[in-house]
mmCIF file of C-alpha atoms in Angstrom:
data_model
loop_
_atom_site.group_PDB
_atom_site.id
_atom_site.type_symbol
_atom_site.label_atom_id
_atom_site.label_comp_id
_atom_site.label_asym_id
_atom_site.label_seq_id
_atom_site.Cartn_x
_atom_site.Cartn_y
_atom_site.Cartn_z
ATOM 1 C CA MET A 1 72.998 -14.881 -5.546
ATOM 2 C CA ARG A 2 75.353 -15.019 -2.591
ATOM 3 C CA ALA A 3 77.385 -12.090 -1.241
ATOM 4 C CA ALA A 4 80.678 -13.530 -2.507
ATOM 5 C CA GLU A 5 79.287 -13.639 -6.044
ATOM 6 C CA LEU A 6 78.303 -9.956 -5.891
ATOM 7 C CA ARG A 7 81.730 -8.688 -4.819
ATOM 8 C CA PRO A 8 84.026 -7.631 -7.716
ATOM 9 C CA ARG A 9 87.290 -9.489 -8.263
ATOM 10 C CA SER A 10 90.632 -7.892 -7.481
ATOM 11 C CA ASP A 11 91.363 -7.319 -11.177
ATOM 12 C CA ASP A 12 87.956 -5.848 -12.105
ATOM 13 C CA ILE A 13 87.009 -2.267 -12.759
ATOM 14 C CA ILE A 14 83.761 -0.882 -11.371
ATOM 15 C CA VAL A 15 81.514 1.386 -13.422
ATOM 16 C CA GLY A 16 79.293 3.456 -11.127
ATOM 17 C CA ILE A 17 76.303 4.964 -12.933
ATOM 18 C CA ASP A 18 73.987 7.661 -11.605
ATOM 19 C CA LEU A 19 70.844 7.174 -13.682
ATOM 20 C CA ALA A 20 68.627 9.979 -14.946
ATOM 21 C CA ALA A 21 65.736 10.326 -17.362
ATOM 22 C CA ARG A 22 67.831 11.792 -20.192
ATOM 23 C CA GLU A 23 71.531 11.517 -19.361
ATOM 24 C CA HIS A 24 73.556 9.232 -17.095
ATOM 25 C CA GLN A 25 76.716 10.113 -15.189
ATOM 26 C CA ALA A 26 79.306 7.323 -15.240
ATOM 27 C CA VAL A 27 82.468 6.934 -13.161
ATOM 28 C CA ILE A 28 85.062 4.183 -13.609
ATOM 29 C CA VAL A 29 87.123 3.220 -10.563
ATOM 30 C CA GLY A 30 89.738 0.557 -10.044
ATOM 31 C CA ALA A 31 89.714 -2.242 -7.499
ATOM 32 C CA ASP A 32 91.709 0.018 -5.148
ATOM 33 C CA GLY A 33 89.015 2.726 -5.247
ATOM 34 C CA ARG A 34 91.016 5.132 -7.431
ATOM 35 C CA ARG A 35 88.934 7.027 -9.979
ATOM 36 C CA LEU A 36 90.079 6.370 -13.535
ATOM 37 C CA THR A 37 87.698 8.543 -15.551
ATOM 38 C CA ARG A 38 84.233 10.026 -15.706
ATOM 39 C CA PHE A 39 81.832 10.824 -18.542
ATOM 40 C CA ARG A 40 78.162 11.224 -19.437
ATOM 41 C CA VAL A 41 76.044 9.209 -21.858
ATOM 42 C CA PRO A 42 72.448 9.695 -23.050
ATOM 43 C CA HIS A 43 69.664 7.353 -21.990
ATOM 44 C CA SER A 44 69.351 5.463 -25.267
ATOM 45 C CA ARG A 45 70.641 2.284 -26.859
ATOM 46 C CA ASP A 46 73.409 4.262 -28.546
ATOM 47 C CA GLY A 47 74.293 5.858 -25.223
ATOM 48 C CA ILE A 48 74.481 2.503 -23.463
ATOM 49 C CA ALA A 49 76.596 1.140 -26.321
ATOM 50 C CA GLU A 50 78.970 4.075 -25.820
ATOM 51 C CA LEU A 51 79.045 3.342 -22.080
ATOM 52 C CA LEU A 52 80.090 -0.252 -22.715
ATOM 53 C CA ARG A 53 82.663 0.788 -25.305
ATOM 54 C CA ARG A 54 84.346 3.375 -23.083
ATOM 55 C CA SER A 55 84.408 1.022 -20.101
ATOM 56 C CA ARG A 56 85.991 -1.966 -21.831
ATOM 57 C CA ALA A 57 88.162 -3.818 -19.338
ATOM 58 C CA LYS A 58 91.115 -4.119 -21.719
ATOM 59 C CA SER A 59 91.238 -0.343 -22.078
ATOM 60 C CA TRP A 60 92.038 -0.099 -18.364
ATOM 61 C CA GLN A 61 94.360 -3.116 -18.034
ATOM 62 C CA ALA A 62 91.669 -5.127 -16.248
ATOM 63 C CA THR A 63 90.241 -8.574 -16.866
ATOM 64 C CA GLY A 64 86.593 -7.756 -16.196
ATOM 65 C CA ARG A 65 84.104 -5.062 -15.266
ATOM 66 C CA VAL A 66 81.054 -4.705 -13.058
ATOM 67 C CA LEU A 67 78.411 -2.074 -13.699
ATOM 68 C CA ALA A 68 76.552 -0.685 -10.687
ATOM 69 C CA PHE A 69 73.532 1.610 -10.418
ATOM 70 C CA GLU A 70 70.631 2.455 -8.130
ATOM 71 C CA ALA A 71 67.190 0.863 -8.365
ATOM 72 C CA THR A 72 65.484 4.180 -9.088
ATOM 73 C CA GLY A 73 62.264 4.574 -11.042
ATOM 74 C CA HIS A 74 61.816 2.680 -14.288
ATOM 75 C CA VAL A 75 65.144 3.716 -15.840
ATOM 76 C CA TRP A 76 67.176 0.997 -14.131
ATOM 77 C CA GLN A 77 64.908 -1.721 -15.510
ATOM 78 C CA ALA A 78 65.526 -0.598 -19.090
ATOM 79 C CA LEU A 79 69.287 -0.527 -18.504
ATOM 80 C CA ALA A 80 69.248 -3.907 -16.752
ATOM 81 C CA ALA A 81 67.314 -5.488 -19.627
ATOM 82 C CA ILE A 82 69.910 -4.326 -22.168
ATOM 83 C CA LEU A 83 72.799 -5.471 -19.975
ATOM 84 C CA GLU A 84 71.218 -8.907 -19.601
ATOM 85 C CA GLU A 85 70.820 -9.133 -23.376
ATOM 86 C CA ARG A 86 74.558 -8.514 -23.735
ATOM 87 C CA GLY A 87 75.534 -10.852 -20.892
ATOM 88 C CA GLU A 88 77.103 -8.076 -18.800
ATOM 89 C CA ARG A 89 77.744 -8.330 -15.059
ATOM 90 C CA TYR A 90 75.862 -5.740 -13.045
ATOM 91 C CA VAL A 91 74.764 -5.135 -9.481
ATOM 92 C CA VAL A 92 72.036 -2.954 -7.993
ATOM 93 C CA VAL A 93 72.660 -0.562 -5.106
ATOM 94 C CA ASN A 94 70.078 0.443 -2.519
ATOM 95 C CA PRO A 95 69.341 4.207 -2.852
ATOM 96 C CA LEU A 96 69.201 4.508 0.943
ATOM 97 C CA ALA A 97 72.732 3.091 1.200
ATOM 98 C CA VAL A 98 73.947 5.679 -1.317
ATOM 99 C CA PHE A 99 72.327 8.453 0.711
ATOM 100 C CA ARG A 100 73.858 7.262 3.990
ATOM 101 C CA LEU A 101 77.318 6.881 2.474
ATOM 102 C CA ARG A 102 77.169 10.331 0.884
ATOM 103 C CA GLU A 103 76.108 11.881 4.196
ATOM 104 C CA ALA A 104 79.027 10.170 5.951
ATOM 105 C CA ARG A 105 81.671 11.082 3.377
ATOM 106 C CA ARG A 106 80.377 14.558 2.514
ATOM 107 C CA MET A 107 79.866 16.494 5.711
ATOM 108 C CA ASP A 108 78.982 19.639 3.720
ATOM 109 C CA ARG A 109 75.976 17.720 2.301
ATOM 110 C CA THR A 110 77.078 18.314 -1.290
ATOM 111 C CA LYS A 111 75.039 16.303 -3.778
ATOM 112 C CA THR A 112 75.832 16.067 -7.472
ATOM 113 C CA ASP A 113 75.477 13.401 -10.128
ATOM 114 C CA LEU A 114 79.231 12.858 -9.946
ATOM 115 C CA THR A 115 79.283 12.322 -6.172
ATOM 116 C CA ASP A 116 76.347 9.913 -6.415
ATOM 117 C CA ALA A 117 78.099 7.893 -9.128
ATOM 118 C CA GLU A 118 81.224 7.757 -6.945
ATOM 119 C CA GLN A 119 79.262 6.514 -3.930
ATOM 120 C CA ILE A 120 77.579 3.860 -6.081
ATOM 121 C CA ALA A 121 80.961 2.667 -7.339
ATOM 122 C CA GLU A 122 82.318 2.557 -3.780
ATOM 123 C CA LEU A 123 79.391 0.469 -2.550
ATOM 124 C CA ALA A 124 79.843 -1.932 -5.463
ATOM 125 C CA ARG A 125 83.590 -2.145 -4.819
ATOM 126 C CA THR A 126 83.010 -3.170 -1.200
ATOM 127 C CA GLY A 127 80.214 -5.601 -2.053
ATOM 128 C CA MET A 128 77.416 -3.638 -0.338
ATOM 129 C CA VAL A 129 74.917 -4.337 -3.108
ATOM 130 C CA THR A 130 71.802 -6.427 -3.684
ATOM 131 C CA SER A 131 71.062 -9.311 -6.019
ATOM 132 C CA THR A 132 67.995 -7.575 -7.463
ATOM 133 C CA ARG A 133 67.079 -8.672 -10.970
ATOM 134 C CA PRO A 134 64.163 -7.587 -13.205
ATOM 135 C CA LEU A 135 61.138 -9.838 -13.466
ATOM 136 C CA HIS A 136 60.196 -11.571 -16.695
ATOM 137 C CA GLY A 137 57.172 -13.226 -18.268
ATOM 138 C CA PRO A 138 53.954 -13.539 -16.266
ATOM 139 C CA TYR A 139 55.663 -12.326 -13.084
ATOM 140 C CA LEU A 140 56.454 -8.956 -14.669
ATOM 141 C CA ALA A 141 52.957 -8.689 -16.140
ATOM 142 C CA LEU A 142 51.435 -9.606 -12.772
ATOM 143 C CA ARG A 143 53.422 -6.932 -10.922
ATOM 144 C CA ARG A 144 52.290 -4.255 -13.371
ATOM 145 C CA SER A 145 48.670 -5.428 -13.422
ATOM 146 C CA TRP A 146 48.572 -5.693 -9.638
ATOM 147 C CA GLY A 147 49.913 -2.153 -9.309
ATOM 148 C CA GLU A 148 47.178 -0.906 -11.625
ATOM 149 C CA TYR A 149 44.567 -2.907 -9.708
ATOM 150 C CA VAL A 150 45.608 -1.283 -6.424
ATOM 151 C CA ARG A 151 45.578 2.215 -7.921
ATOM 152 C CA VAL A 152 42.157 1.802 -9.551
ATOM 153 C CA ARG A 153 40.715 0.307 -6.373
ATOM 154 C CA PHE A 154 42.082 3.215 -4.326
ATOM 155 C CA GLU A 155 40.650 5.759 -6.766
ATOM 156 C CA ALA A 156 37.242 4.045 -6.681
ATOM 157 C CA ALA A 157 37.257 4.158 -2.883
ATOM 158 C CA ARG A 158 38.157 7.851 -3.004
ATOM 159 C CA LEU A 159 35.232 8.571 -5.333
ATOM 160 C CA LYS A 160 32.857 6.680 -3.035
ATOM 161 C CA SER A 161 33.961 8.854 -0.145
ATOM 162 C CA LEU A 162 33.552 11.991 -2.256
ATOM 163 C CA LEU A 163 30.078 10.910 -3.383
ATOM 164 C CA ARG A 164 29.062 10.240 0.204
ATOM 165 C CA GLN A 165 30.148 13.740 1.121
ATOM 166 C CA GLN A 166 28.166 15.244 -1.759
ATOM 167 C CA LEU A 167 25.035 13.279 -0.828
ATOM 168 C CA PHE A 168 25.197 14.519 2.740
ATOM 169 C CA GLY A 169 25.441 18.045 1.378
ATOM 170 C CA LEU A 170 22.421 17.503 -0.872
ATOM 171 C CA PHE A 171 20.296 15.694 1.688
ATOM 172 C CA PRO A 172 21.716 15.591 5.242
ATOM 173 C CA GLU A 173 18.716 13.593 6.489
ATOM 174 C CA LEU A 174 19.296 10.733 4.024
ATOM 175 C CA LEU A 175 20.338 8.082 6.563
ATOM 176 C CA GLU A 176 17.475 8.930 8.916
ATOM 177 C CA VAL A 177 14.666 8.861 6.320
ATOM 178 C CA TRP A 178 16.053 6.369 3.800
ATOM 179 C CA SER A 179 12.589 4.941 2.991
ATOM 180 C CA ARG A 180 10.949 8.404 2.849
ATOM 181 C CA VAL A 181 12.948 10.342 0.284
ATOM 182 C CA ASP A 182 9.997 12.719 -0.097
ATOM 183 C CA LYS A 183 11.283 14.288 3.116
ATOM 184 C CA ALA A 184 13.883 15.992 0.935
ATOM 185 C CA ALA A 185 11.294 18.701 0.299
ATOM 186 C CA ARG A 186 11.876 19.876 3.867
ATOM 187 C CA SER A 187 15.638 19.290 3.994
ATOM 188 C CA VAL A 188 17.901 21.637 5.900
ATOM 189 C CA ALA A 189 20.246 21.794 2.890
ATOM 190 C CA PRO A 190 20.381 25.245 1.204
ATOM 191 C CA ASP A 191 18.398 25.410 -2.055
ATOM 192 C CA GLU A 192 20.779 27.666 -3.976
ATOM 193 C CA ARG A 193 23.570 25.076 -4.316
ATOM 194 C CA LEU A 194 21.504 21.925 -4.881
ATOM 195 C CA GLU A 195 21.520 21.980 -8.686
ATOM 196 C CA ALA A 196 25.297 22.340 -9.019
ATOM 197 C CA ALA A 197 25.893 19.704 -6.331
ATOM 198 C CA ALA A 198 23.496 17.291 -8.057
ATOM 199 C CA LEU A 199 25.331 17.701 -11.374
ATOM 200 C CA GLU A 200 28.650 17.041 -9.663
ATOM 201 C CA ALA A 201 27.226 13.941 -7.969
ATOM 202 C CA ARG A 202 26.090 12.583 -11.354
ATOM 203 C CA ARG A 203 29.575 13.054 -12.785
ATOM 204 C CA ILE A 204 31.099 11.339 -9.751
ATOM 205 C CA VAL A 205 28.783 8.359 -10.277
ATOM 206 C CA ALA A 206 29.773 8.220 -13.961
ATOM 207 C CA ARG A 207 33.482 8.200 -13.064
ATOM 208 C CA TYR A 208 32.888 5.553 -10.424
ATOM 209 C CA ASP A 209 31.035 3.312 -12.900
ATOM 210 C CA LEU A 210 33.961 3.667 -15.317
ATOM 211 C CA LEU A 211 36.440 2.705 -12.601
ATOM 212 C CA GLU A 212 34.323 -0.289 -11.599
ATOM 213 C CA ALA A 213 34.385 -1.528 -15.193
ATOM 214 C CA GLN A 214 38.145 -1.011 -15.388
ATOM 215 C CA LEU A 215 38.637 -2.727 -12.036
ATOM 216 C CA ALA A 216 36.728 -5.788 -13.240
ATOM 217 C CA GLU A 217 38.833 -5.827 -16.420
ATOM 218 C CA VAL A 218 42.131 -5.609 -14.530
ATOM 219 C CA GLN A 219 40.979 -8.267 -12.059
ATOM 220 C CA GLY A 220 40.302 -10.595 -14.971
ATOM 221 C CA GLU A 221 43.827 -9.965 -16.273
ATOM 222 C CA VAL A 222 45.326 -10.686 -12.845
ATOM 223 C CA GLU A 223 43.344 -13.917 -12.484
ATOM 224 C CA ALA A 224 44.485 -15.045 -15.938
ATOM 225 C CA LEU A 225 48.122 -14.359 -15.015
ATOM 226 C CA LEU A 226 47.765 -16.272 -11.752
ATOM 227 C CA GLY A 227 46.646 -19.252 -13.816
ATOM 228 C CA GLU A 228 50.039 -19.183 -15.569
ATOM 229 C CA ILE A 229 52.023 -19.091 -12.312
ATOM 230 C CA GLU A 230 52.381 -22.424 -10.536
ATOM 231 C CA GLU A 231 53.024 -20.922 -7.096
ATOM 232 C CA ALA A 232 49.535 -19.390 -7.067
ATOM 233 C CA ARG A 233 47.688 -22.705 -6.792
ATOM 234 C CA TRP A 234 49.747 -23.748 -3.764
ATOM 235 C CA LEU A 235 49.555 -20.378 -2.046
ATOM 236 C CA ALA A 236 45.770 -20.381 -2.403
ATOM 237 C CA THR A 237 45.569 -23.545 -0.270
ATOM 238 C CA ILE A 238 46.298 -21.524 2.891
ATOM 239 C CA PRO A 239 42.901 -20.916 4.553
ATOM 240 C CA GLY A 240 42.097 -17.222 4.664
ATOM 241 C CA LEU A 241 43.990 -16.209 1.519
ATOM 242 C CA GLY A 242 41.813 -14.988 -1.319
ATOM 243 C CA PHE A 243 42.397 -13.528 -4.754
ATOM 244 C CA ALA A 244 43.871 -10.228 -3.554
ATOM 245 C CA SER A 245 46.224 -11.825 -1.014
ATOM 246 C CA VAL A 246 47.589 -14.424 -3.437
ATOM 247 C CA ALA A 247 48.034 -11.915 -6.253
ATOM 248 C CA GLY A 248 49.616 -9.298 -4.002
ATOM 249 C CA ILE A 249 52.137 -11.657 -2.403
ATOM 250 C CA ILE A 250 53.326 -13.140 -5.705
ATOM 251 C CA ALA A 251 53.376 -9.731 -7.423
ATOM 252 C CA HIS A 252 55.762 -8.373 -4.807
ATOM 253 C CA THR A 253 57.944 -11.446 -4.281
ATOM 254 C CA GLY A 254 58.268 -12.683 -7.852
ATOM 255 C CA PRO A 255 59.510 -16.242 -8.518
ATOM 256 C CA ILE A 256 59.924 -18.090 -5.230
ATOM 257 C CA GLY A 257 63.057 -19.777 -6.584
ATOM 258 C CA ARG A 258 64.952 -16.533 -5.994
ATOM 259 C CA TYR A 259 64.782 -17.055 -2.240
ATOM 260 C CA ARG A 260 66.603 -19.605 -0.098
ATOM 261 C CA HIS A 261 64.609 -19.180 3.131
ATOM 262 C CA GLY A 262 61.286 -17.784 4.264
ATOM 263 C CA ARG A 263 63.076 -15.211 6.410
ATOM 264 C CA GLN A 264 64.044 -13.467 3.197
ATOM 265 C CA LEU A 265 60.354 -12.804 2.517
ATOM 266 C CA VAL A 266 60.010 -11.405 6.032
ATOM 267 C CA LYS A 267 62.938 -9.077 5.417
ATOM 268 C CA LEU A 268 61.576 -8.121 2.000
ATOM 269 C CA ALA A 269 58.318 -7.052 3.638
ATOM 270 C CA GLY A 270 60.180 -5.088 6.315
ATOM 271 C CA THR A 271 58.333 -6.889 9.122
ATOM 272 C CA ASN A 272 61.462 -8.354 10.701
ATOM 273 C CA PRO A 273 62.007 -7.194 14.313
ATOM 274 C CA THR A 274 64.962 -4.900 14.900
ATOM 275 C CA ARG A 275 67.114 -4.567 18.000
ATOM 276 C CA ASN A 276 68.199 -1.221 19.432
ATOM 277 C CA GLU A 277 70.843 -1.562 22.140
ATOM 278 C CA THR A 278 73.286 0.975 23.482
ATOM 279 C CA GLY A 279 75.429 1.073 26.608
ATOM 280 C CA GLU A 280 73.587 -0.431 29.549
ATOM 281 C CA ARG A 281 70.254 -0.453 27.745
ATOM 282 C CA THR A 282 69.685 -3.849 26.159
ATOM 283 C CA GLY A 283 66.708 -5.775 24.872
ATOM 284 C CA GLY A 284 63.332 -4.142 25.206
ATOM 285 C CA TYR A 285 60.761 -3.510 22.509
ATOM 286 C CA GLN A 286 61.785 -4.638 19.027
ATOM 287 C CA ALA A 287 59.863 -2.766 16.356
ATOM 288 C CA MET A 288 59.502 -3.720 12.703
ATOM 289 C CA SER A 289 62.302 -2.486 10.495
ATOM 290 C CA HIS A 290 59.907 -1.053 7.855
ATOM 291 C CA ARG A 291 62.822 -1.223 5.400
ATOM 292 C CA GLY A 292 61.199 -3.528 2.864
ATOM 293 C CA ARG A 293 58.381 -3.256 0.371
ATOM 294 C CA ALA A 294 55.509 -1.247 1.834
ATOM 295 C CA GLY A 295 53.113 -2.866 -0.645
ATOM 296 C CA LEU A 296 54.036 -6.382 0.459
ATOM 297 C CA ARG A 297 53.739 -5.309 4.081
ATOM 298 C CA GLN A 298 50.220 -4.007 3.456
ATOM 299 C CA VAL A 299 49.199 -7.195 1.640
ATOM 300 C CA ALA A 300 50.617 -9.338 4.460
ATOM 301 C CA TYR A 301 48.733 -7.265 7.043
ATOM 302 C CA MET A 302 45.359 -7.600 5.308
ATOM 303 C CA ALA A 303 45.986 -11.293 4.614
ATOM 304 C CA THR A 304 46.807 -11.898 8.283
ATOM 305 C CA ILE A 305 43.602 -10.164 9.395
ATOM 306 C CA SER A 306 41.662 -12.506 7.105
ATOM 307 C CA CYS A 307 43.567 -15.584 8.268
ATOM 308 C CA LEU A 308 42.912 -14.804 11.932
ATOM 309 C CA ALA A 309 39.218 -15.219 11.142
ATOM 310 C CA HIS A 310 39.465 -18.250 8.831
ATOM 311 C CA ASN A 311 42.713 -20.072 9.687
ATOM 312 C CA VAL A 312 42.501 -21.924 12.998
ATOM 313 C CA ARG A 313 46.238 -22.640 13.005
ATOM 314 C CA LEU A 314 47.221 -18.989 12.783
ATOM 315 C CA ARG A 315 44.489 -17.978 15.219
ATOM 316 C CA ALA A 316 45.818 -20.452 17.776
ATOM 317 C CA HIS A 317 49.305 -19.008 17.308
ATOM 318 C CA TYR A 318 47.967 -15.487 17.898
ATOM 319 C CA ASP A 319 46.015 -16.490 21.010
ATOM 320 C CA ARG A 320 49.077 -18.221 22.439
ATOM 321 C CA LEU A 321 51.239 -15.129 21.951
ATOM 322 C CA VAL A 322 48.826 -12.749 23.680
ATOM 323 C CA SER A 323 47.895 -15.085 26.560
ATOM 324 C CA ARG A 324 51.143 -16.864 27.426
ATOM 325 C CA PRO A 325 52.070 -16.481 31.120
ATOM 326 C CA GLU A 326 55.602 -15.209 30.489
ATOM 327 C CA ARG A 327 56.103 -12.044 28.442
ATOM 328 C CA PRO A 328 52.745 -11.961 26.649
ATOM 329 C CA LEU A 329 52.737 -9.803 23.538
ATOM 330 C CA ALA A 330 50.517 -6.816 22.890
ATOM 331 C CA LYS A 331 47.821 -7.398 20.290
ATOM 332 C CA MET A 332 49.516 -5.432 17.509
ATOM 333 C CA THR A 333 52.894 -7.005 18.281
ATOM 334 C CA ALA A 334 51.316 -10.454 18.107
ATOM 335 C CA LEU A 335 49.699 -9.465 14.817
ATOM 336 C CA GLY A 336 53.130 -8.584 13.439
ATOM 337 C CA ALA A 337 54.453 -11.968 14.568
ATOM 338 C CA CYS A 338 51.546 -13.636 12.768
ATOM 339 C CA MET A 339 52.399 -11.684 9.615
ATOM 340 C CA ASN A 340 55.879 -13.197 9.730
ATOM 341 C CA LYS A 341 54.432 -16.651 10.386
ATOM 342 C CA LEU A 342 52.146 -16.298 7.369
ATOM 343 C CA LEU A 343 55.050 -15.278 5.128
ATOM 344 C CA LEU A 344 57.022 -18.314 6.309
ATOM 345 C CA TRP A 345 54.057 -20.540 5.464
ATOM 346 C CA ALA A 346 53.743 -18.868 2.067
ATOM 347 C CA PHE A 347 57.391 -19.603 1.313
ATOM 348 C CA ALA A 348 57.001 -23.222 2.439
ATOM 349 C CA VAL A 349 53.968 -24.092 0.315
ATOM 350 C CA MET A 350 55.277 -22.290 -2.779
ATOM 351 C CA SER A 351 58.839 -23.617 -2.637
ATOM 352 C CA LYS A 352 57.873 -27.208 -1.786
ATOM 353 C CA ARG A 353 54.879 -27.259 -4.175
ATOM 354 C CA ARG A 354 52.669 -28.720 -1.455
ATOM 355 C CA ALA A 355 49.224 -27.796 -0.208
ATOM 356 C CA PHE A 356 48.912 -26.262 3.250
ATOM 357 C CA GLU A 357 48.091 -28.787 5.998
ATOM 358 C CA LEU A 358 46.256 -27.580 9.091
ATOM 359 C CA ASP A 359 47.271 -30.696 11.042
ATOM 360 C CA HIS A 360 50.914 -30.635 9.938
ATOM 361 C CA GLU A 361 53.294 -31.810 12.663
ATOM 362 C CA TRP A 362 56.718 -30.202 12.744
ATOM 363 C CA LYS A 363 59.772 -32.393 13.081
ATOM 364 C CA GLU A 364 61.616 -32.125 16.371
ATOM 365 C CA CYS A 365 65.135 -30.751 16.117
ATOM 366 C CA ALA A 366 67.956 -33.012 17.225
ATOM 367 C CA ALA A 367 69.400 -32.114 20.626
#
């Protein structure tokens, strides 16, 4: 959706909504920014029906309305689903933009539900919104399953670290006498705490085994969902991308048809370089923006590390960046550039429905 399509018309009213778990604060403003009314509604289907009834365009001598709210938690997804069912126009506001606008307009740092709803309405009125839309079908299921997969994998890794710590407490000499466990009879570990530590270690192992079984189950669900998504088969043709990389990229990006250019994936990941110039100081180091999805950024980082070992095309690009005679990049900076290159490749193979070609020759641009 383009920026012009997100901006309200001159004869629309804007309904700014500050979402909460139980009750939402709504503010209706006109196209000129004047507040018309305010009210609260509960977070339920009846409450949303009341919101739509009290914000009817005809009641305010307008021809249309646009509802605006922040993408906070899971509440916005429930509201967006109901609005889509009813064919309502809505836009999503970045919470960071609301915070910055409130700080600029409220120097006393006052924060209330009413002020937040007013800032949301103002951002929607000026068109400073995003075209975010909820996922559906296998894409939604994949995002949820991938999130669970990451959490279970992290918890299993934490338990492994905890078990390692307990084993060192039980038997500090374990790594030195691995084949002679009878040496435990002369261990330096204190005897009085061994029994309790051993019981705790057994329970840690039991929890770890449970997590391993759950991880295998979730991985099977993710693999089944990838089989339903056409982009997955093309993304997997990039050398160096495995199950986790393919699943993570698609889970965070959603349908590739929502994007017009690969640079949008780079911006979504927050790996796009940013410029910081002021006065006579220009140019210099351009760091990543880190404004996008941290999860996608992590997946892109791990995928790039794998591709540098298994993808000769990306490895050649990395070597060229760090060894070029003019302005060679530092290793981590070159790695960030390779992350962006990989995301551009991912967009290309998924959008064009073509397998990755190592010997692909790029067309020369016309002079």
